[in-house]
Amino acid sequence: MAAPLRFLGRDEWFALIPLQVLVQRVDLHKPSEDEPYPSEAEGSFIMEVSGPQGGRITVGDWVCPLCGEAGGPLEKRLSEFYAKHCPDKIERAAILAEEFGAGREGDLNVLLKQTYGADLTSQPGGWIKALVRRIAPLTFVIEDAPGVEGNYAITFPGPLGKRTKFLDAFEQNVGRLAIWRNEVPQASLDDCIRDPTKEIASPLGIVANYMETMVPEKAGPLKHDDDGKSYYGTKIRAGGFRIAQGLRSG
């Protein structure tokens, strides 16, 4: 089973910490320069890519599936199909649902069409995939997610040059789980890597200047925390977890 895809950074001691992303709902009102789209969630990013929860993104309390069944479980819809087209084989519903579940409904429809001249597309529901569009170097919009009301934009903090490896993995998994569309030319992405100030340009209503918490340079004097730990520098918040630069026992 593949591990979830997490948006992580590193502190000075190479301890993995989650970095925050911003989620905005983008279908409720027409935005303006003075009033951006409302914030839906802000927190650490987790994308489940396999297992029972495969194909969903979680940011704080916000959960968005990228794919899933609509109109009832596959076994139920198969039972209704066999009851109509071949009642003697209705017991095959459970077997076929297990074999063709989790995104293989298209293959199943081909088999049913060849055998009975009809398939599950004539019934309400089915396996649904969300549309994910990259609309800016660090912003992705999720539309028509199964079971989710509204469309949402996820913005990752800059600079883009530090995010390329993660975003490559993100796009690869999204392309497998959902309908993927890149609307940002490669030349624009290359420009943003060379000149991070170009990332400020973003569609109207999307927060463009979203940056990770900056870690200050290590500096004295040695400071003491309430729990008895000692550290240099300044404590920061990153992804909802309080950490300290140069944290050590003391």
Coordinates of C-alpha atoms in Angstrom, one line a residue:
M1 CA 0.0 0.0 0.0
A2 CA 1.4 3.4 -1.0
A3 CA 2.1 5.9 1.7
P4 CA 0.0 9.1 1.6
L5 CA 1.4 12.1 -0.3
R6 CA 2.2 14.7 2.3
F7 CA 3.5 18.3 1.7
L8 CA 6.6 18.4 3.9
G9 CA 9.5 20.7 4.6
R10 CA 12.6 20.3 6.8
D11 CA 13.8 22.1 9.8
E12 CA 17.4 22.7 10.6
W13 CA 17.8 19.2 12.1
F14 CA 16.2 17.5 9.1
A15 CA 13.0 16.6 11.0
L16 CA 10.1 16.4 8.6
I17 CA 7.4 18.9 9.3
P18 CA 4.1 19.5 7.4
L19 CA 3.8 22.8 5.5
Q20 CA 0.5 24.6 5.2
V21 CA -1.7 25.0 2.1
L22 CA -4.7 27.3 1.6
V23 CA -8.1 26.1 0.3
Q24 CA -10.6 28.6 -1.1
R25 CA -14.1 28.0 -2.4
V26 CA -14.3 29.5 -5.8
D27 CA -17.9 29.2 -6.9
L28 CA -19.9 31.1 -4.3
H29 CA -19.5 34.7 -5.6
K30 CA -17.7 36.8 -8.1
P31 CA -14.4 37.9 -6.6
S32 CA -12.8 41.3 -6.7
E33 CA -9.3 42.7 -6.0
D34 CA -10.6 43.8 -2.6
E35 CA -12.6 40.7 -1.7
P36 CA -10.9 37.3 -2.6
Y37 CA -12.7 34.0 -2.6
P38 CA -13.5 32.8 1.0
S39 CA -11.0 30.6 2.8
E40 CA -12.4 27.1 3.4
A41 CA -9.4 25.6 5.2
E42 CA -5.7 26.1 6.0
G43 CA -3.5 23.4 7.3
S44 CA -1.2 20.5 6.4
F45 CA -1.9 18.7 3.1
I46 CA -2.4 14.9 2.9
M47 CA -3.4 13.1 -0.3
E48 CA -4.4 9.4 0.1
V49 CA -3.3 7.6 -3.0
S50 CA -4.3 3.9 -2.2
G51 CA -6.3 1.8 0.1
P52 CA -9.9 2.3 1.3
Q53 CA -9.4 6.1 1.4
G54 CA -7.5 6.2 -1.9
G55 CA -8.2 9.3 -4.0
R56 CA -8.9 11.9 -1.5
I57 CA -7.3 15.1 -0.3
T58 CA -7.4 16.3 3.3
V59 CA -6.5 19.8 4.6
G60 CA -7.5 20.3 8.2
D61 CA -11.2 19.4 8.5
W62 CA -11.7 19.8 4.7
V63 CA -11.9 16.4 2.9
C64 CA -12.3 16.2 -0.9
P65 CA -12.5 12.9 -2.8
L66 CA -10.9 12.9 -6.3
C67 CA -12.9 9.8 -7.3
G68 CA -15.6 7.6 -6.0
E69 CA -19.0 6.0 -6.6
A70 CA -22.2 8.0 -7.1
G71 CA -25.7 6.7 -7.2
G72 CA -25.1 3.8 -4.9
P73 CA -22.5 1.1 -4.6
L74 CA -21.5 -0.9 -7.6
E75 CA -22.9 -4.2 -6.3
K76 CA -26.3 -2.6 -5.7
R77 CA -26.4 -1.2 -9.3
L78 CA -25.3 -4.5 -10.7
S79 CA -28.0 -6.3 -8.8
E80 CA -30.6 -3.9 -10.3
F81 CA -29.0 -4.4 -13.8
Y82 CA -29.2 -8.2 -13.5
A83 CA -32.8 -8.1 -12.1
K84 CA -33.8 -6.3 -15.3
H85 CA -31.6 -8.1 -17.9
C86 CA -30.9 -11.5 -16.6
P87 CA -32.5 -12.4 -13.2
D88 CA -31.0 -15.9 -13.2
K89 CA -27.5 -14.5 -12.8
I90 CA -28.2 -11.9 -10.1
E91 CA -25.7 -13.7 -7.8
R92 CA -22.9 -12.5 -10.1
A93 CA -23.4 -9.0 -8.9
A94 CA -21.2 -9.4 -5.8
I95 CA -18.5 -11.2 -7.7
L96 CA -18.3 -8.6 -10.5
A97 CA -18.4 -5.7 -8.0
E98 CA -15.3 -7.0 -6.3
E99 CA -13.5 -7.7 -9.5
F100 CA -14.3 -4.4 -11.3
G101 CA -14.6 -2.0 -8.4
A102 CA -12.3 1.0 -7.7
G103 CA -12.3 2.6 -11.1
R104 CA -12.6 -0.3 -13.5
E105 CA -16.3 0.3 -14.3
G106 CA -15.5 1.1 -17.9
D107 CA -14.1 -2.4 -18.5
L108 CA -17.1 -3.9 -16.8
N109 CA -19.5 -1.9 -19.1
V110 CA -17.7 -3.2 -22.2
L111 CA -18.2 -6.8 -20.9
L112 CA -21.9 -6.2 -20.1
K113 CA -22.5 -4.5 -23.5
Q114 CA -21.1 -7.4 -25.4
T115 CA -23.2 -9.9 -23.4
Y116 CA -26.5 -8.2 -22.9
G117 CA -26.5 -5.3 -25.3
A118 CA -26.7 -2.8 -22.4
D119 CA -24.5 -1.6 -19.6
L120 CA -24.5 0.5 -16.4
T121 CA -24.5 3.8 -18.2
S122 CA -28.2 3.5 -18.6
Q123 CA -28.6 3.7 -14.8
P124 CA -28.0 6.7 -12.6
G125 CA -24.7 6.8 -10.9
G126 CA -21.3 5.3 -11.6
W127 CA -17.6 5.8 -10.9
I128 CA -17.0 9.6 -10.9
K129 CA -13.7 11.4 -11.3
A130 CA -13.2 15.1 -10.3
L131 CA -11.6 17.6 -12.7
V132 CA -8.3 19.1 -11.4
R133 CA -6.9 22.1 -13.3
R134 CA -3.6 23.8 -12.7
I135 CA -4.6 27.4 -13.2
A136 CA -1.4 29.1 -11.8
P137 CA 2.1 27.8 -10.9
L138 CA 1.1 27.0 -7.3
T139 CA -2.7 26.9 -7.6
F140 CA -4.9 23.9 -8.5
V141 CA -8.7 24.0 -8.9
I142 CA -10.8 20.9 -8.1
E143 CA -14.2 20.8 -9.8
D144 CA -17.1 18.3 -9.7
A145 CA -15.6 16.1 -6.9
P146 CA -18.0 13.2 -6.0
G147 CA -20.1 14.0 -3.0
V148 CA -18.7 17.5 -2.6
E149 CA -20.7 20.7 -2.9
G150 CA -18.8 23.4 -4.7
N151 CA -15.4 23.9 -6.4
Y152 CA -12.2 24.7 -4.6
A153 CA -8.7 26.1 -5.2
I154 CA -5.7 24.7 -3.4
T155 CA -2.7 27.1 -3.2
F156 CA 0.7 25.9 -2.1
P157 CA 3.2 28.3 -0.6
G158 CA 6.1 29.6 -2.7
P159 CA 8.7 29.6 -4.0
L160 CA 7.9 27.3 -6.9
G161 CA 11.6 26.3 -7.2
K162 CA 11.4 24.5 -3.8
R163 CA 8.1 22.7 -4.7
T164 CA 8.9 21.1 -8.1
K165 CA 9.6 17.6 -6.9
F166 CA 6.5 17.5 -4.7
L167 CA 4.3 19.0 -7.4
D168 CA 5.6 16.4 -9.9
A169 CA 4.5 13.7 -7.6
F170 CA 1.2 15.5 -7.0
E171 CA 0.4 15.8 -10.7
Q172 CA 1.4 12.1 -11.3
N173 CA -1.1 10.9 -8.7
V174 CA -3.8 13.3 -9.7
G175 CA -3.5 12.1 -13.3
R176 CA -4.1 8.6 -12.1
L177 CA -7.0 9.3 -9.8
A178 CA -8.9 12.2 -11.5
I179 CA -9.2 14.1 -14.7
W180 CA -6.1 16.2 -15.0
R181 CA -5.6 19.4 -17.0
N182 CA -2.6 21.7 -17.0
E183 CA -3.4 25.2 -18.1
V184 CA 0.0 26.8 -17.3
P185 CA 2.6 26.8 -20.1
Q186 CA 5.9 25.2 -19.3
A187 CA 7.6 28.5 -20.2
S188 CA 5.7 30.3 -17.5
L189 CA 6.7 27.7 -14.9
D190 CA 10.4 28.0 -16.0
D191 CA 10.1 31.8 -15.6
C192 CA 8.8 31.5 -12.1
I193 CA 11.6 29.2 -11.1
R194 CA 14.2 31.6 -12.5
D195 CA 12.4 34.7 -11.0
P196 CA 10.1 33.9 -8.0
T197 CA 8.5 37.4 -8.1
K198 CA 6.6 36.3 -11.3
E199 CA 4.6 34.0 -9.0
I200 CA 2.7 37.0 -7.7
A201 CA 0.5 37.0 -10.9
S202 CA -2.5 34.8 -10.1
P203 CA -6.2 34.6 -11.2
L204 CA -8.6 37.2 -9.6
G205 CA -9.8 36.1 -6.2
I206 CA -6.9 33.6 -5.5
V207 CA -4.5 34.5 -2.7
A208 CA -1.2 34.9 -4.6
N209 CA 1.3 35.9 -1.9
Y210 CA 0.9 32.7 0.1
M211 CA 4.3 31.8 1.6
E212 CA 5.6 29.3 4.1
T213 CA 6.8 30.6 7.5
M214 CA 10.4 31.7 7.1
V215 CA 12.9 30.1 9.4
P216 CA 15.3 32.7 10.9
E217 CA 19.1 32.4 10.9
K218 CA 20.4 30.6 14.0
A219 CA 21.4 33.2 16.5
G220 CA 22.0 33.4 20.2
P221 CA 21.6 33.8 23.0
L222 CA 20.4 30.4 24.2
K223 CA 16.7 30.6 25.3
H224 CA 14.7 28.3 27.6
D225 CA 11.2 27.0 26.9
D226 CA 8.4 26.4 29.5
D227 CA 8.9 22.7 29.2
G228 CA 12.6 22.9 30.2
K229 CA 14.0 22.6 26.6
S230 CA 16.6 25.0 25.3
Y231 CA 17.0 26.4 21.9
Y232 CA 18.7 29.1 19.7
G233 CA 16.8 31.4 17.4
T234 CA 13.1 31.9 17.2
K235 CA 10.2 29.5 17.6
I236 CA 8.0 29.3 14.5
R237 CA 4.8 27.7 13.5
A238 CA 4.7 25.5 10.4
G239 CA 1.7 23.4 9.3
G240 CA 0.1 23.7 12.7
F241 CA 3.0 22.2 14.5
R242 CA 5.1 24.4 16.8
I243 CA 8.8 23.7 16.4
A244 CA 12.0 25.4 17.4
Q245 CA 15.0 26.1 15.3
G246 CA 18.0 24.3 16.8
L247 CA 15.9 22.6 19.5
R248 CA 18.0 20.5 21.9
S249 CA 17.8 19.3 25.4
G250 CA 19.2 21.6 28.0

